[in-house]
CSV table of C-alpha atoms and ligand atoms in Angstrom, one decimal:
chain,number,residue,atom,x,y,z
A,203,UNK,CA,117.5,70.8,102.0
A,204,UNK,CA,120.7,70.3,101.1
A,205,UNK,CA,123.7,70.1,103.2
A,206,UNK,CA,127.6,70.3,101.5
A,207,UNK,CA,129.7,67.3,102.2
A,208,UNK,CA,131.8,70.6,104.2
A,209,UNK,CA,129.0,72.2,105.7
A,210,UNK,CA,127.6,68.7,107.5
A,211,UNK,CA,131.1,68.7,109.1
A,212,UNK,CA,130.7,72.1,111.0
A,213,UNK,CA,129.2,71.5,114.5
A,214,UNK,CA,126.8,74.3,113.5
A,215,UNK,CA,126.1,72.6,109.9
A,216,UNK,CA,124.8,69.4,112.4
A,217,UNK,CA,123.3,71.9,114.5
A,218,UNK,CA,120.9,73.3,111.9
A,219,UNK,CA,120.5,69.4,110.3
A,220,UNK,CA,119.3,68.0,113.6
A,221,UNK,CA,117.1,71.2,113.7
A,222,UNK,CA,116.0,70.3,110.6
A,223,UNK,CA,115.6,66.4,110.7
A,224,UNK,CA,113.6,66.9,114.5
A,225,UNK,CA,111.0,68.8,111.7
A,226,UNK,CA,111.2,65.6,109.3
A,227,UNK,CA,112.3,67.4,106.7
A,228,UNK,CA,113.3,66.0,103.6
A,229,UNK,CA,117.4,66.1,103.9
A,230,UNK,CA,119.5,65.2,101.0
A,231,UNK,CA,123.4,65.1,101.6
A,232,UNK,CA,126.0,66.2,98.9
A,233,UNK,CA,128.9,63.8,98.6
A,234,UNK,CA,131.0,66.5,97.4
A,235,UNK,CA,130.8,71.4,97.6
A,236,UNK,CA,128.1,71.9,95.0
A,237,UNK,CA,124.8,72.3,95.0
A,238,UNK,CA,123.2,71.5,91.5
A,239,UNK,CA,120.1,71.0,89.6
A,240,UNK,CA,119.2,74.8,90.4
A,241,UNK,CA,118.4,75.6,86.9
A,242,UNK,CA,114.7,75.4,85.2
A,243,UNK,CA,114.1,74.9,81.8
A,244,UNK,CA,113.6,79.1,81.8
A,245,UNK,CA,114.3,81.6,83.9
A,246,UNK,CA,110.1,80.8,85.9
A,247,UNK,CA,110.8,77.8,86.4
A,248,UNK,CA,114.4,78.3,87.7
A,249,UNK,CA,112.9,81.2,90.1
A,250,UNK,CA,110.9,78.3,91.5
A,251,UNK,CA,113.2,75.2,91.9
A,252,UNK,CA,116.0,77.5,93.5
A,253,UNK,CA,113.7,79.7,95.9
A,254,UNK,CA,112.7,76.0,97.3
A,255,UNK,CA,116.3,75.5,97.5
A,256,UNK,CA,117.6,75.7,101.1
A,257,UNK,CA,121.0,74.7,100.6
A,258,UNK,CA,124.2,74.7,104.2
A,259,UNK,CA,126.9,75.1,102.5
A,260,UNK,CA,130.6,76.8,103.9
A,261,UNK,CA,130.8,81.0,103.3
A,262,UNK,CA,134.0,81.6,101.0
A,263,UNK,CA,136.9,83.1,101.9
A,264,UNK,CA,135.4,86.4,100.6
A,265,UNK,CA,133.2,86.6,102.9
A,266,UNK,CA,135.4,87.0,106.0
A,267,UNK,CA,136.6,90.5,103.6
A,268,UNK,CA,133.8,92.8,105.1
A,269,UNK,CA,132.3,95.7,103.6
A,270,UNK,CA,131.5,98.9,105.0
A,271,UNK,CA,128.0,100.0,104.1
A,272,UNK,CA,127.2,103.3,104.6
A,273,UNK,CA,124.9,105.2,105.8
A,274,UNK,CA,123.1,101.2,107.5
A,275,UNK,CA,126.6,100.4,109.5
A,276,UNK,CA,130.4,100.5,109.6
A,277,UNK,CA,130.0,96.5,108.4
A,278,UNK,CA,128.2,94.0,107.3
A,279,UNK,CA,128.4,90.4,107.4
A,280,UNK,CA,126.2,87.8,106.0
A,281,UNK,CA,124.1,84.7,108.0
A,282,UNK,CA,122.2,83.3,105.2
A,283,UNK,CA,122.1,84.9,101.3
A,284,UNK,CA,119.1,84.3,99.7
A,285,UNK,CA,115.2,85.0,101.3
A,286,UNK,CA,112.2,82.1,100.6
A,287,UNK,CA,109.7,85.5,100.1
A,288,UNK,CA,108.5,86.9,97.1
A,289,UNK,CA,108.6,90.6,97.2
A,290,UNK,CA,108.0,91.6,93.3
A,291,UNK,CA,110.8,95.0,94.5
A,292,UNK,CA,113.2,92.4,96.4
A,293,UNK,CA,116.3,94.7,96.5
A,294,UNK,CA,118.0,91.3,96.1
A,295,UNK,CA,117.5,90.7,92.6
A,296,UNK,CA,120.4,94.0,92.1
A,297,UNK,CA,122.6,92.9,94.2
A,298,UNK,CA,122.6,88.8,93.9
A,299,UNK,CA,123.5,86.5,91.1
A,300,UNK,CA,122.3,83.5,90.1
A,301,UNK,CA,119.1,81.3,90.9
A,302,UNK,CA,117.7,82.7,94.1
A,303,UNK,CA,118.2,80.2,96.1
A,304,UNK,CA,118.8,80.1,100.0
A,305,UNK,CA,122.0,79.5,101.4
A,306,UNK,CA,122.7,79.5,104.9
A,307,UNK,CA,126.9,79.5,105.8
A,308,UNK,CA,127.2,76.7,108.1
A,309,UNK,CA,131.0,78.2,109.6
A,310,UNK,CA,128.2,81.1,111.5
A,311,UNK,CA,131.4,80.6,114.5
A,312,UNK,CA,134.2,81.6,112.0
A,313,UNK,CA,131.8,84.3,110.7
A,314,UNK,CA,130.9,86.2,113.6
A,315,UNK,CA,134.8,84.9,115.7
A,316,UNK,CA,135.7,87.2,112.4
A,317,UNK,CA,133.4,90.3,113.4
A,318,UNK,CA,136.1,90.9,116.2
A,319,UNK,CA,139.1,91.9,113.8
A,320,UNK,CA,137.0,94.9,112.8
A,321,UNK,CA,135.7,96.3,116.6
A,322,UNK,CA,137.3,99.1,116.6
A,323,UNK,CA,138.9,100.0,120.3
A,324,UNK,CA,137.2,102.0,122.7
A,325,UNK,CA,134.8,103.7,119.8
A,326,UNK,CA,130.9,102.0,119.1
A,327,UNK,CA,131.3,99.0,115.6
A,328,UNK,CA,128.4,98.6,114.0
A,329,UNK,CA,127.6,95.4,111.8
A,330,UNK,CA,124.2,94.8,109.6
A,331,UNK,CA,123.5,91.7,108.9
A,332,UNK,CA,120.5,92.0,106.6
A,333,UNK,CA,121.9,93.1,103.3
A,334,UNK,CA,121.3,89.4,101.6
A,335,UNK,CA,118.7,88.3,103.5
A,336,UNK,CA,115.8,88.5,105.3
A,337,UNK,CA,117.4,86.6,109.1
A,338,UNK,CA,114.2,85.9,111.0
A,339,UNK,CA,112.6,84.7,107.8
A,340,UNK,CA,114.4,81.3,108.6
A,341,UNK,CA,115.4,81.7,111.7
A,342,UNK,CA,113.2,79.0,112.6
A,343,UNK,CA,115.3,76.4,110.9
A,344,UNK,CA,118.0,77.6,111.8
A,345,UNK,CA,119.2,79.0,114.6
A,346,UNK,CA,121.9,81.4,113.4
A,347,UNK,CA,120.2,84.9,114.5
A,348,UNK,CA,120.0,83.9,118.0
A,349,UNK,CA,123.3,82.5,118.3
A,350,UNK,CA,124.3,86.1,116.3
A,351,UNK,CA,122.0,88.0,118.9
A,352,UNK,CA,124.1,86.1,121.4
A,353,UNK,CA,127.7,86.9,119.8
A,354,UNK,CA,127.1,90.3,120.7
A,355,UNK,CA,125.4,90.5,123.6
A,356,UNK,CA,129.4,89.8,124.5
A,357,UNK,CA,130.8,92.2,122.8
A,358,UNK,CA,130.4,95.3,124.4
A,359,UNK,CA,130.8,98.5,122.8
A,360,UNK,CA,129.4,96.7,119.8
A,361,UNK,CA,126.2,97.1,117.5
A,362,UNK,CA,124.2,94.7,115.4
A,363,UNK,CA,121.2,95.6,113.3
A,364,UNK,CA,119.2,93.8,111.3
A,365,UNK,CA,115.9,94.0,109.3
A,366,UNK,CA,112.6,91.5,109.1
A,367,UNK,CA,109.5,91.7,107.1
A,368,UNK,CA,108.8,88.2,109.6
A,369,UNK,CA,107.1,88.4,113.0
A,370,UNK,CA,108.1,84.3,114.6
A,371,UNK,CA,110.2,86.9,117.6
A,372,UNK,CA,109.1,84.4,120.2
A,373,UNK,CA,112.9,82.6,120.3
A,374,UNK,CA,114.2,85.9,120.1
A,375,UNK,CA,112.4,88.0,122.8
A,376,UNK,CA,113.7,86.2,125.6
A,377,UNK,CA,117.1,86.2,125.1
A,378,UNK,CA,120.0,88.4,126.7
A,379,UNK,CA,121.0,91.4,124.5
A,380,UNK,CA,122.7,93.6,126.1
A,381,UNK,CA,121.9,96.5,124.3
A,382,UNK,CA,123.7,95.5,121.3
A,383,UNK,CA,121.0,94.3,119.0
A,384,UNK,CA,118.6,96.8,117.4
A,385,UNK,CA,115.6,95.2,115.8
A,386,UNK,CA,114.4,96.4,113.4
A,387,UNK,CA,110.7,95.7,111.4
A,388,UNK,CA,110.0,96.5,107.6
A,389,UNK,CA,106.8,97.5,107.2
A,390,UNK,CA,104.9,99.7,104.4
A,391,UNK,CA,100.9,100.8,103.4
A,392,UNK,CA,98.4,97.5,103.9
A,393,UNK,CA,97.8,98.4,100.6
A,394,UNK,CA,101.0,97.6,99.2
A,395,UNK,CA,102.3,94.9,101.2
A,396,UNK,CA,99.4,92.5,100.1
A,397,UNK,CA,99.5,93.5,97.1
A,398,UNK,CA,103.0,93.4,96.8
A,399,UNK,CA,105.1,90.9,99.2
A,400,UNK,CA,104.4,87.2,98.8
A,401,UNK,CA,105.4,84.8,101.1
A,402,UNK,CA,105.9,87.9,103.9
A,403,UNK,CA,103.2,87.7,107.2
A,404,UNK,CA,101.1,91.0,106.6
A,405,UNK,CA,101.0,94.3,108.5
A,406,UNK,CA,98.9,92.5,111.5
A,407,UNK,CA,101.7,90.0,112.6
A,408,UNK,CA,105.3,91.9,111.5
A,409,UNK,CA,103.8,94.4,114.5
A,410,UNK,CA,102.6,92.2,116.9
A,411,UNK,CA,106.0,91.2,116.9
A,412,UNK,CA,107.6,94.5,116.7
A,413,UNK,CA,105.4,94.8,119.8
A,414,UNK,CA,107.1,91.9,121.6
A,415,UNK,CA,110.5,92.9,120.6
A,416,UNK,CA,110.4,97.2,122.2
A,417,UNK,CA,108.2,96.0,124.9
A,418,UNK,CA,110.2,96.5,128.5
A,419,UNK,CA,111.3,93.3,130.0
A,420,UNK,CA,109.4,93.7,132.8
A,421,UNK,CA,106.0,93.8,130.5
A,422,UNK,CA,107.0,90.5,129.0
A,423,UNK,CA,109.0,91.4,125.9
A,424,UNK,CA,112.2,91.2,124.9
A,425,UNK,CA,113.1,95.0,125.5
A,426,UNK,CA,114.8,95.2,122.2
A,427,UNK,CA,115.6,99.2,120.8
A,428,UNK,CA,114.2,99.2,117.8
A,429,UNK,CA,113.6,100.7,114.2
A,430,UNK,CA,111.2,100.6,111.6
A,431,UNK,CA,111.9,100.3,107.8
A,432,UNK,CA,109.5,102.6,106.0
A,433,UNK,CA,110.5,100.8,102.5
A,434,UNK,CA,109.6,101.2,99.7
A,435,UNK,CA,107.4,104.1,100.0
A,436,UNK,CA,105.5,104.0,96.6
A,437,UNK,CA,103.1,106.4,96.0
A,438,UNK,CA,99.8,104.5,95.2
A,439,UNK,CA,96.6,106.2,94.6
A,440,UNK,CA,95.3,107.5,98.2
A,441,UNK,CA,98.5,107.1,99.6
A,442,UNK,CA,98.4,109.7,102.4
A,443,UNK,CA,95.7,108.1,103.4
A,444,UNK,CA,97.2,104.4,103.4
A,445,UNK,CA,100.4,106.2,105.3
A,446,UNK,CA,98.5,107.2,107.9
A,447,UNK,CA,96.8,104.4,108.9
A,448,UNK,CA,99.8,102.6,109.0
A,449,UNK,CA,101.5,105.1,111.2
A,450,UNK,CA,98.4,105.2,113.7
A,451,UNK,CA,99.0,101.2,113.7
A,452,UNK,CA,102.7,101.9,114.0
A,453,UNK,CA,101.3,104.5,117.5
A,454,UNK,CA,99.2,101.7,118.9
A,455,UNK,CA,101.6,99.4,119.3
A,456,UNK,CA,104.1,101.6,120.8
A,457,UNK,CA,102.3,102.7,123.2
A,458,UNK,CA,104.8,102.6,125.8
A,459,UNK,CA,108.1,104.7,126.4
A,460,UNK,CA,110.9,102.4,123.5
A,461,UNK,CA,114.1,103.6,122.0
A,462,UNK,CA,112.7,104.1,117.9
A,463,UNK,CA,114.8,105.2,115.2
A,464,UNK,CA,112.9,105.3,111.3
A,465,UNK,CA,114.5,104.9,107.7
A,466,UNK,CA,112.5,106.1,104.8
A,467,UNK,CA,113.5,104.6,102.0
A,468,UNK,CA,111.4,105.4,98.6
A,469,UNK,CA,110.8,103.1,95.6
A,470,UNK,CA,114.0,103.1,93.2
A,471,UNK,CA,115.6,99.8,90.5
A,472,UNK,CA,118.0,99.7,88.7
A,473,UNK,CA,118.1,98.6,84.8
A,474,UNK,CA,119.3,95.3,85.8
A,475,UNK,CA,116.9,94.6,89.3
A,476,UNK,CA,114.5,95.8,86.4
A,477,UNK,CA,115.3,93.2,84.6
A,478,UNK,CA,115.7,89.7,86.0
A,479,UNK,CA,112.6,91.2,88.6
A,480,UNK,CA,110.4,91.5,84.9
A,481,UNK,CA,111.5,87.6,84.2
A,482,UNK,CA,110.5,86.4,88.2
A,483,UNK,CA,107.1,88.1,88.2
A,484,UNK,CA,105.9,89.0,85.1
A,485,UNK,CA,102.7,89.6,85.9
A,486,UNK,CA,103.5,91.9,88.6
A,487,UNK,CA,101.4,95.2,88.9
A,488,UNK,CA,104.7,97.3,90.0
A,489,UNK,CA,105.3,100.1,88.1
A,490,UNK,CA,108.1,99.4,86.4
A,491,UNK,CA,107.9,102.6,84.0
A,492,UNK,CA,110.2,105.5,83.4
A,493,UNK,CA,106.8,107.7,84.2
A,494,UNK,CA,107.4,110.2,86.9
A,495,UNK,CA,111.1,108.6,87.2
A,496,UNK,CA,114.4,110.7,87.7
A,497,UNK,CA,117.5,109.0,87.3
A,498,UNK,CA,120.8,108.8,90.3
A,499,UNK,CA,123.8,108.5,89.1
A,500,UNK,CA,126.5,106.9,91.1
A,501,UNK,CA,130.5,106.8,91.1
A,502,UNK,CA,130.8,103.8,89.5
A,503,UNK,CA,128.5,104.9,86.8
A,504,UNK,CA,125.7,103.3,87.1
A,505,UNK,CA,122.0,104.5,87.5
A,506,UNK,CA,118.5,104.1,88.9
A,507,UNK,CA,115.2,105.5,88.8
A,508,UNK,CA,114.5,107.5,92.0
A,509,UNK,CA,111.2,109.2,91.9
A,510,UNK,CA,111.2,113.1,90.6
A,511,UNK,CA,112.0,115.7,92.7
A,512,UNK,CA,108.7,116.8,93.4
A,513,UNK,CA,107.1,113.5,93.7
A,514,UNK,CA,110.4,113.1,96.3
A,515,UNK,CA,109.3,116.4,97.7
A,516,UNK,CA,105.8,115.9,98.8
A,517,UNK,CA,106.1,112.4,99.7
A,518,UNK,CA,109.9,113.2,102.4
A,519,UNK,CA,107.3,116.2,103.8
A,520,UNK,CA,104.5,113.9,104.6
A,521,UNK,CA,106.4,111.8,105.8
A,522,UNK,CA,108.8,114.1,108.2
A,523,UNK,CA,105.7,115.9,109.3
A,524,UNK,CA,103.6,113.2,110.3
A,525,UNK,CA,106.9,111.4,112.4
A,526,UNK,CA,107.7,114.3,114.0
A,527,UNK,CA,103.9,115.2,115.6
A,528,UNK,CA,103.5,111.2,115.5
A,529,UNK,CA,107.0,110.2,117.7
A,530,UNK,CA,108.4,113.1,118.8
A,531,UNK,CA,111.2,110.9,121.0
A,532,UNK,CA,112.4,108.7,117.8
A,533,UNK,CA,115.0,109.4,115.2
A,534,UNK,CA,115.1,109.6,111.5
A,535,UNK,CA,118.1,108.2,110.4
A,536,UNK,CA,117.6,109.0,106.7
A,537,UNK,CA,115.1,109.2,104.0
A,538,UNK,CA,116.3,108.5,100.7
B,239,SF4,S1,111.6,89.9,102.2
B,239,SF4,FE1,112.6,90.9,102.1
B,239,SF4,S2,114.8,89.4,101.0
B,239,SF4,FE2,112.5,88.5,100.9
B,239,SF4,S3,112.2,88.4,99.2
B,239,SF4,FE3,111.1,90.4,100.0
B,239,SF4,S4,112.4,91.9,100.2
B,239,SF4,FE4,113.3,90.3,99.7
């Protein structure tokens, strides 16, 4: 754990400092605002050092110019960047550059205050907080997500969304959120999670966390609107059997009325993210070949590999049919 000089001077930085101190963690305070020593002798070693580094820094001025993030939300903002888990398809490989250290922003109160400028008058404005991190993965160390949920609870006409693969929801269950936060749980077939999602809680633990967050307050739950992000959907052998089991488990855990959405994302990669991931996980069993893949171009001239049309259609049909049968009241936000 390392704090930069500016970060330790921030009141929220101090709060995190005290939390880490109470956990008896080894803390360094840098004399300046640079985090040194993240590079190892090769990419593997750099990955190891960086993933084990939690740096508390101030977000740069550019973090205050919010960017839109369609179709997920109107705006994205960041409590932190990076994640301690080791998913072999991690989408951060294509969006964050440099060693994958975890950077927590000590100027979080200013970041939250800044979102107010982006609220539209008399209209709901949505904010996404998990583009560059899994915010629950570090919540026990920072408490930043609780601060964020509390901020949006006091802002009528706002909607906060985040997604997580983590399950340590107890500190969030009791919060007042005003119905303004949607807790989204990232799930996959157990066989995919076990093989590819290193350092994350298993599917059973995530489902238990989801249940707690979704249960009405009078049943002792958090009473949050919830969402399920099925990602990345992969046609592994016997995929119908594996995904059917997952949908059955979800049904069992959400056996009460709840405000529920689904987002369905098939596995995809860019040439750049593939290169980074192959360096981070040279022994991965993830299929990065171009078999069964089609190229999807974007308006900036880049491209990604998605599944071929026939396979996409087959997967889509399965999920659409199963979801409308099992969760008739839930809203499917998108398939991609
Ligand atoms: S939990 Fe999410 S952010 Fe963290 S390593 Fe896995 S895919 Fe990446």
